[in-house]
XYZ file of C-alpha atoms in Angstrom:
444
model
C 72.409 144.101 176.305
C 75.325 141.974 176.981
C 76.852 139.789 173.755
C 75.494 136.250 176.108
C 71.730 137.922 176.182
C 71.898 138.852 172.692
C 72.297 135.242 171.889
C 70.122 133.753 173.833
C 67.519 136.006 172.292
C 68.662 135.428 169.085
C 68.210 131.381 170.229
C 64.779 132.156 171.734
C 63.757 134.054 168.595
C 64.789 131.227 166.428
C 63.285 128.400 168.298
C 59.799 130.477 168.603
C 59.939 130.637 164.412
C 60.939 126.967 164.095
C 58.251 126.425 166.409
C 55.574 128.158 164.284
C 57.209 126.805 160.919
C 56.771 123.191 162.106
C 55.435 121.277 164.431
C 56.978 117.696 164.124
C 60.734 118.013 163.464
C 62.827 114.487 163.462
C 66.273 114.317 162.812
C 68.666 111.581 161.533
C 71.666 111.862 163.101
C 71.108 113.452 166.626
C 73.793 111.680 169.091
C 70.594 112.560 171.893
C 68.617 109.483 171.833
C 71.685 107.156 172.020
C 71.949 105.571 175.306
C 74.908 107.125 177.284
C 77.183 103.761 178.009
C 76.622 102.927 174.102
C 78.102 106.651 173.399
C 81.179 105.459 175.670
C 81.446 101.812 174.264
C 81.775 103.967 170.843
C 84.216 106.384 171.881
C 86.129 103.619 173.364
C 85.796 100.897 170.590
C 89.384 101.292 169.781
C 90.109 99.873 173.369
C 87.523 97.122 173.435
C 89.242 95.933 169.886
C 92.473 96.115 171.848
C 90.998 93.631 174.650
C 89.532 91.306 172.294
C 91.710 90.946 169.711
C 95.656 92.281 170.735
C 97.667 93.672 168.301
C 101.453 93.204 168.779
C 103.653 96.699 167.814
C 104.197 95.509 164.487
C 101.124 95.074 163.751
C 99.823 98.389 164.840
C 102.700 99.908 163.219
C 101.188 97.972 160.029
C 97.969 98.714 160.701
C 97.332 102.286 158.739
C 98.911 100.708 155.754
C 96.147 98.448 155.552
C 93.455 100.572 156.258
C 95.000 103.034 153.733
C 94.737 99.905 151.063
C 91.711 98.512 151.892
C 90.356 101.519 151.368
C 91.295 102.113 147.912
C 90.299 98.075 147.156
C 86.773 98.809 148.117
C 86.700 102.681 146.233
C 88.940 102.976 143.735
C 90.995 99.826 143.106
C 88.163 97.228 143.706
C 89.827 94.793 141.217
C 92.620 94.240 143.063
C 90.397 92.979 146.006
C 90.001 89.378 146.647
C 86.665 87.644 147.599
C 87.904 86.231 150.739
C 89.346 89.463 152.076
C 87.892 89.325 155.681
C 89.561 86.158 156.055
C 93.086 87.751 155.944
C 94.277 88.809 159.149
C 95.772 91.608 158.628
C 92.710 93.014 156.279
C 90.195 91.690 158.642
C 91.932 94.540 161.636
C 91.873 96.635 159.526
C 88.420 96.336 158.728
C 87.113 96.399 162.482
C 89.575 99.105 163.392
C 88.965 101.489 161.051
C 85.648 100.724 158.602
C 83.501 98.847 161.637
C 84.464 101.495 164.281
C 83.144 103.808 161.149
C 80.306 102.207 160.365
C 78.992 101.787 164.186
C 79.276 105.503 164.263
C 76.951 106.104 161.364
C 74.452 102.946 161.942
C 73.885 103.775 165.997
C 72.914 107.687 164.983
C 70.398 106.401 162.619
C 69.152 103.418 164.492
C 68.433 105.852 167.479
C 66.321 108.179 165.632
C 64.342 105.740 163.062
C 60.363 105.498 164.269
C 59.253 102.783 166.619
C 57.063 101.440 163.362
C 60.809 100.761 161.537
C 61.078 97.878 164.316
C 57.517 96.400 164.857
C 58.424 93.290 163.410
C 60.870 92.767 166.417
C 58.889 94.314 168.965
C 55.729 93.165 168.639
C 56.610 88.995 168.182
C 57.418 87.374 171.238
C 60.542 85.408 169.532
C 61.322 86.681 166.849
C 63.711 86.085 164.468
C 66.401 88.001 162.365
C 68.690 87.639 159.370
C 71.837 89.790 159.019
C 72.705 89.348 155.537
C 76.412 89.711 154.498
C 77.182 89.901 158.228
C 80.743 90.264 158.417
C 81.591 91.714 161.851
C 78.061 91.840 162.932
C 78.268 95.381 162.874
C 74.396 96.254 162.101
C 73.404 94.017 165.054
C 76.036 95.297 167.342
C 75.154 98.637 166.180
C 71.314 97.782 166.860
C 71.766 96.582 170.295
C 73.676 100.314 171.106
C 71.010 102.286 169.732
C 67.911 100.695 170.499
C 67.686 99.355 174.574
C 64.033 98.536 174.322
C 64.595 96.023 171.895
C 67.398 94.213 174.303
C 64.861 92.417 176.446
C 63.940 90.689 173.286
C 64.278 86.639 172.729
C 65.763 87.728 168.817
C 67.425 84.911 167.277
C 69.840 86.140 165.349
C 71.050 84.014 161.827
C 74.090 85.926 160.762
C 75.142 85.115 157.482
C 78.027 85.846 155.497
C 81.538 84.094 153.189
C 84.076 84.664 156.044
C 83.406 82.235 158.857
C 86.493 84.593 160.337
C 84.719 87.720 160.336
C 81.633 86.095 161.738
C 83.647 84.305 164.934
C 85.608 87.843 165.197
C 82.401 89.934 164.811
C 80.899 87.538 167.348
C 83.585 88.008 170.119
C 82.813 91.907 170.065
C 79.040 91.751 169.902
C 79.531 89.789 173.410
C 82.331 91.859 174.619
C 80.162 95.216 173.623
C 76.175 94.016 174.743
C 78.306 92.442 178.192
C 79.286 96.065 179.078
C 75.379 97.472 178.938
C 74.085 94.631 181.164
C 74.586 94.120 184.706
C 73.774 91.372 187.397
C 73.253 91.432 191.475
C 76.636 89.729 191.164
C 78.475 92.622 189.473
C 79.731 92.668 185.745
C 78.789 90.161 183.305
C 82.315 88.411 181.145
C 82.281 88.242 177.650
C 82.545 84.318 178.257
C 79.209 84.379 180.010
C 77.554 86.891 178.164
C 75.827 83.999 175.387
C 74.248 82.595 178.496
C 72.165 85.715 179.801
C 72.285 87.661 176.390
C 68.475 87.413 175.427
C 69.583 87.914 171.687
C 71.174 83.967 170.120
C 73.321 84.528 167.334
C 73.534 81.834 164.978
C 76.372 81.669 162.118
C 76.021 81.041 158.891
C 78.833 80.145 156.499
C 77.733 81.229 153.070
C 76.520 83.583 150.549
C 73.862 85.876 149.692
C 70.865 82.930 149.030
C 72.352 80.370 151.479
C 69.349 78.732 152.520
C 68.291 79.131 156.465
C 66.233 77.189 158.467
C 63.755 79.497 160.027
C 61.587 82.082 158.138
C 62.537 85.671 159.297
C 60.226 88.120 160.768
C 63.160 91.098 160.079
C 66.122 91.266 157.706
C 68.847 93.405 157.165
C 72.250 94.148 154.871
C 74.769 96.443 155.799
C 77.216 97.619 152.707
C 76.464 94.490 151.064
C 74.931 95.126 147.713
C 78.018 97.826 146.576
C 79.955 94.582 146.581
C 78.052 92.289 144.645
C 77.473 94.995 142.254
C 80.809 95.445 141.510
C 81.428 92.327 140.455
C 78.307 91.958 137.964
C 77.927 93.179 134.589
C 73.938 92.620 134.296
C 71.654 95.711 134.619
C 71.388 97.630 138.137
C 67.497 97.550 137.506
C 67.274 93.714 136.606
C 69.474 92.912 139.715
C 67.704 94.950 141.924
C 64.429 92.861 141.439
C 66.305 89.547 141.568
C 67.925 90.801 144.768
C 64.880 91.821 146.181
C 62.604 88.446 145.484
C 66.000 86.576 147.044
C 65.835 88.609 150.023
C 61.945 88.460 150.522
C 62.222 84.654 150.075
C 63.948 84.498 153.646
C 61.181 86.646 155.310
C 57.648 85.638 156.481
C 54.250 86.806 154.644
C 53.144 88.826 157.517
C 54.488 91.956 159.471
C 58.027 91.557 158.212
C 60.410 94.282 158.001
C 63.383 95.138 156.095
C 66.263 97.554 156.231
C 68.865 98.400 153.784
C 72.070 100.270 153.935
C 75.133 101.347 151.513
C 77.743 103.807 151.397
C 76.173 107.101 150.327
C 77.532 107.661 147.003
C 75.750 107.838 143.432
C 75.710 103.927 142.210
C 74.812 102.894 145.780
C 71.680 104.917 146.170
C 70.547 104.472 142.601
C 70.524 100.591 143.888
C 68.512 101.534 146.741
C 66.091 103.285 144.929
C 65.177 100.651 142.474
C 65.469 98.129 145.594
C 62.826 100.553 147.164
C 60.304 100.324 144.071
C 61.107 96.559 143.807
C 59.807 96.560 147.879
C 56.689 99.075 147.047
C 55.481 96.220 143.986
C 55.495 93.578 146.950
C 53.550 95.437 149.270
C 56.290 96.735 151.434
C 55.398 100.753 153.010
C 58.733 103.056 153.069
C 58.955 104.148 156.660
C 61.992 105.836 155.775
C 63.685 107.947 154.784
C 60.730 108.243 152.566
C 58.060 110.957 153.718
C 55.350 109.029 150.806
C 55.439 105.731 148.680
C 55.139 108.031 145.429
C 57.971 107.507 143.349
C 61.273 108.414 143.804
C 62.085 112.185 142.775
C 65.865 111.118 143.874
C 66.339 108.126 142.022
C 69.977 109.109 141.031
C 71.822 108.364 137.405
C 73.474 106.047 136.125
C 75.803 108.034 133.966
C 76.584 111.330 133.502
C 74.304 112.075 130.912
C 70.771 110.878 132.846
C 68.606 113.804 133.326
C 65.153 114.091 135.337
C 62.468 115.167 133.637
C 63.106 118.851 133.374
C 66.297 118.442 131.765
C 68.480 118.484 134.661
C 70.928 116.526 136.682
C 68.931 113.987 138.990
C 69.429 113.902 142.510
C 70.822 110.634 144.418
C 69.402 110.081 147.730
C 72.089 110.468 150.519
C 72.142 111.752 153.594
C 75.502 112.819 155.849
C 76.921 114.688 158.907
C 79.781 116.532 160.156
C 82.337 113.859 162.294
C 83.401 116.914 164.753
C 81.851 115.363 167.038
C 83.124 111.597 166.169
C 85.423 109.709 168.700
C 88.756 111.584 169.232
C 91.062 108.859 168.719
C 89.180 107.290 165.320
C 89.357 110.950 163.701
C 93.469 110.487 164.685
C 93.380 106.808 163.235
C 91.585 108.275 160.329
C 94.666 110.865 159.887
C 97.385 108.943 160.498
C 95.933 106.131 158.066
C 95.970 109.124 155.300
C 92.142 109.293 155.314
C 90.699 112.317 157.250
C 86.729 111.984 157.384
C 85.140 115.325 157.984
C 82.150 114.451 156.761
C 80.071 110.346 157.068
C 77.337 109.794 154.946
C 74.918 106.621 153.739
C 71.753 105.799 151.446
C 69.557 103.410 153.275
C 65.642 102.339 153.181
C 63.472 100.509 155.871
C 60.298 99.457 155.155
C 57.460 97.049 156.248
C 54.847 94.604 154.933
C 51.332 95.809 154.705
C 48.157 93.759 153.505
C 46.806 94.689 150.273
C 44.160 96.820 151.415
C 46.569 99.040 153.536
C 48.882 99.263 150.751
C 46.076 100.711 147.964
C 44.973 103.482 151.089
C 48.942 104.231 151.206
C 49.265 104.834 147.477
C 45.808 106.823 147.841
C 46.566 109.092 150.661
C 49.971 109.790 149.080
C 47.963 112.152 146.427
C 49.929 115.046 144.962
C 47.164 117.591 144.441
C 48.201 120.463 146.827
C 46.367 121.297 149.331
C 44.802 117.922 149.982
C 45.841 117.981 153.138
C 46.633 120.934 156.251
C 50.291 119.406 156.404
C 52.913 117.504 154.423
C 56.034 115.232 155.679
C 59.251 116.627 153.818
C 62.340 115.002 154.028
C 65.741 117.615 153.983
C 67.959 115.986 151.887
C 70.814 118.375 151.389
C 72.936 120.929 153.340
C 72.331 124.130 153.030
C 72.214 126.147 149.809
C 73.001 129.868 148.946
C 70.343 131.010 146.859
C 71.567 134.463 145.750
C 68.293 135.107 143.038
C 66.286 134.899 145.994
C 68.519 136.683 148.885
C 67.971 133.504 151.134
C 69.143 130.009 151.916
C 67.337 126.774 151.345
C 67.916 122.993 151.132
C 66.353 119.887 148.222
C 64.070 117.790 150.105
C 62.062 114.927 149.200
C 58.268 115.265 149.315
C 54.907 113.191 148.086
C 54.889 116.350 145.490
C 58.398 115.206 144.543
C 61.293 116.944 144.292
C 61.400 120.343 146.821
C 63.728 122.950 146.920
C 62.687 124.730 150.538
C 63.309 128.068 150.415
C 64.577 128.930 154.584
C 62.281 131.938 155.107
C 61.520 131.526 158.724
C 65.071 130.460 159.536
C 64.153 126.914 160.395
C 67.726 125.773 159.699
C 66.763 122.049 158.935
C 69.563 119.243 159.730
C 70.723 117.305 156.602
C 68.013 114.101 157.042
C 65.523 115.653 158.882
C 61.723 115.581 158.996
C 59.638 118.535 158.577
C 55.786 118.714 159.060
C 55.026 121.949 156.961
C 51.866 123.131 155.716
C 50.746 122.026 152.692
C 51.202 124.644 150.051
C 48.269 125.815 148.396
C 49.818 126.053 145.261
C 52.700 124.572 143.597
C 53.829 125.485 140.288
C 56.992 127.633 140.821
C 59.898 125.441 140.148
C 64.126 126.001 140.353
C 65.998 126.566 137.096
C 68.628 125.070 138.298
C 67.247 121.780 139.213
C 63.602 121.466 138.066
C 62.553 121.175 141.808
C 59.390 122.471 143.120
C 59.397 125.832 145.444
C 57.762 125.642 148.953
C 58.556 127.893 151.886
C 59.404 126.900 155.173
């Protein structure tokens, strides 16, 4: 047998086991469902920045320096960074060259593969209307419109609010430039300049911050790397803020069939925000539809310092999710190197959920039971990369389950994605748990 048959019987092997393992797998990330001219608007971003908004040779000779400092004002050196940031010129390219281009990358990979039910509050209102909170560039709208065609015939109105009226006119400009590209008329291509006048999306900016009050109810809202940066700058307890946060931001929604989604850079104080943001949304009525495979409580809820253990004495686990950037645009991993900042690996903690009556909400809570074996098959969530597991001669991966905390043990060599759904069967017993982490052992 030649080396090319031995693989692809190797391949067919594997995908028969996966196959029998589970029979509903969803992943996170996959590039797959984006739309083909939104994976080239991406790979070409760099050029569409250059079209919109020039940069003369000194400036793109300045430009890494930036980027290289920006970066450390929003990790490491966030004291140094001033409010009005995005209204600097030089900070506000930057931004859109390196942390946007970023940041479309991660948000149009998860956009594509999020369930239909994460955007019913768009799709099924005839005009319905949207609020971008902490807008800045408009990247989770621009990054909404790649990933998600069906929702482009929509009449959204679009209230994008945010401090920098700069970043909003700049973040405007490319939304038009980009959505002008994927749309075409008997007359040829549509301009930038004419693209607010066929567009069925109407953005509307708003000067102001998080609270500003807007005029219309919203049937869907959404923050992109917003709450990381009001955190930082306020000494009152993550748990306290997250409610207040959370009543603010269901004050701008509508009672009924409203959605919400949630995103922040995929590190430890971030997704312990989330988390309690998550529980804050559960008290209201608000269903997870994900990452969340249940409404239990969070067996991921993170730590907020060093010493916080879970209940078996351990380390708790922080809910992120990532993938490898091999496959990122060419010339952003080469801005990312030549700005001293090589990605090889993009990660986020995020939650999307919607409004359900009270009715639905008590059947949710109900059918999220943790007695095993209450039902033939169980939604887990993979939540890390693949683990050596010498004890047991095998491989497996933490996921997230209705039980809790899972470590799944990779005996049928299902090689799970970091972020991706697995329907397994439910196990008829749990009990066996990891000394390392206090998580419960299932096999997959």
């Amino acid at each position: 047998m030649t080396d090319e048959r031995k693989r692809s019987h190797v391949h067919r092997k594997e995908s028969s086991q996966r196959k029998k393992t589970s029979s509903i797998r969803r992943e996170m990330f996959s590039e797959e469902p984006i739309p083909e001219e939104s994976r080239k608007i991406i790979a070409d971003f760099d050029k569409i920045v250059a079209d919109v908004r020039g940069l003369s040779g000194k400036q793109k000779i300045a430009l890494f320096g930036l980027i290289k400092n920006l970066s450390h004002q929003l990790t490491d050196d966030r004291n140094s960074r001033r409010l009005g940031y995005m209204n600097e010129a030089g900070y506000l390219s930057a931004y859109i060259n390196y942390f946007m281009w970023w940041n479309l990358v991660r948000l149009t990979r998860l956009f594509a593969n999020l369930p239909k039910t994460a955007f019913e509050s768009l799709e099924k209102n005839d005009n319905p209307v949207a609020i971008d909170v902490g807008s800045g560039t408009l990247t989770v709208v621009t990054a909404l419109w790649l990933a998600r065609p069906e929702l482009r015939a929509k009449k959204i109105t679009w209230y994008c609010l945010d401090l920098s009226q700069t970043a909003l006119s700049a973040g405007e400009e490319l939304y038009l430039s980009i959505s002008a590209r994927t749309i075409r008329k008997e007359t040829g291509e549509v301009s930038r300049e004419s693209a607010p006048e066929i567009l069925p999306w109407k953005i509307i900016r708003v000067k102001g911050a998080f609270g500003t009050k807007i005029k219309e109810k919203a049937d869907f809202i959404t923050c992109g790397n917003v709450f990381n940066e009001i955190l930082q700058r306020n000494e009152m307890p993550t748990d306290f803020l997250a409610k207040k946060y959370t009543g603010e931001l269901l004050s701008y929604l509508k009672d009924e069939k409203s959605g919400v989604f949630l995103v922040e850079p995929g590190d430890p104080h971030s997704a312990r925000f989330i988390s309690l943001m998550r529980d804050a949304l559960i008290r209201q009525n608000y269903s997870p539809v994900a990452p969340c495979p249940h409404a239990e409580e969070c067996p991921m809820a993170g730590r907020t310092h060093g010493r916080t253990t879970n209940a078996y004495g351990k380390n708790a686990k922080w809910c992120n999710f990532a993938f490898d950037t091999e496959t990122a645009p060419k010339n952003l991993l080469k801005l990312s190197e030549k700005a001293g900042l090589p990605k090889e690996r993009a990660g986020l903690s995020f939650v999307t959920a919607k409004k359900i009556s009270e009715k639905d909400s008590q059947n949710t809570v109900s059918s999220g039971k943790k007695s095993a074996g209450a039902d033939e098959k169980t939604f887990i969530r993979i939540a890390s990369d693949f683990i050596r597991l010498p004890e047991l001669r095998k491989s497996g991966y933490y996921a997230c389950s209705r039980f809790g905390l899972l470590l799944a043990v990779d005996e049928s060599h299902v090689q799970p994605k970091n972020g991706e759904l697995l329907e397994i069967k439910t196990p008829e017993e749990l009990s066996e748990r990891d000394k390392k982490s206090g998580a419960l052992i299932v096999r997959i």
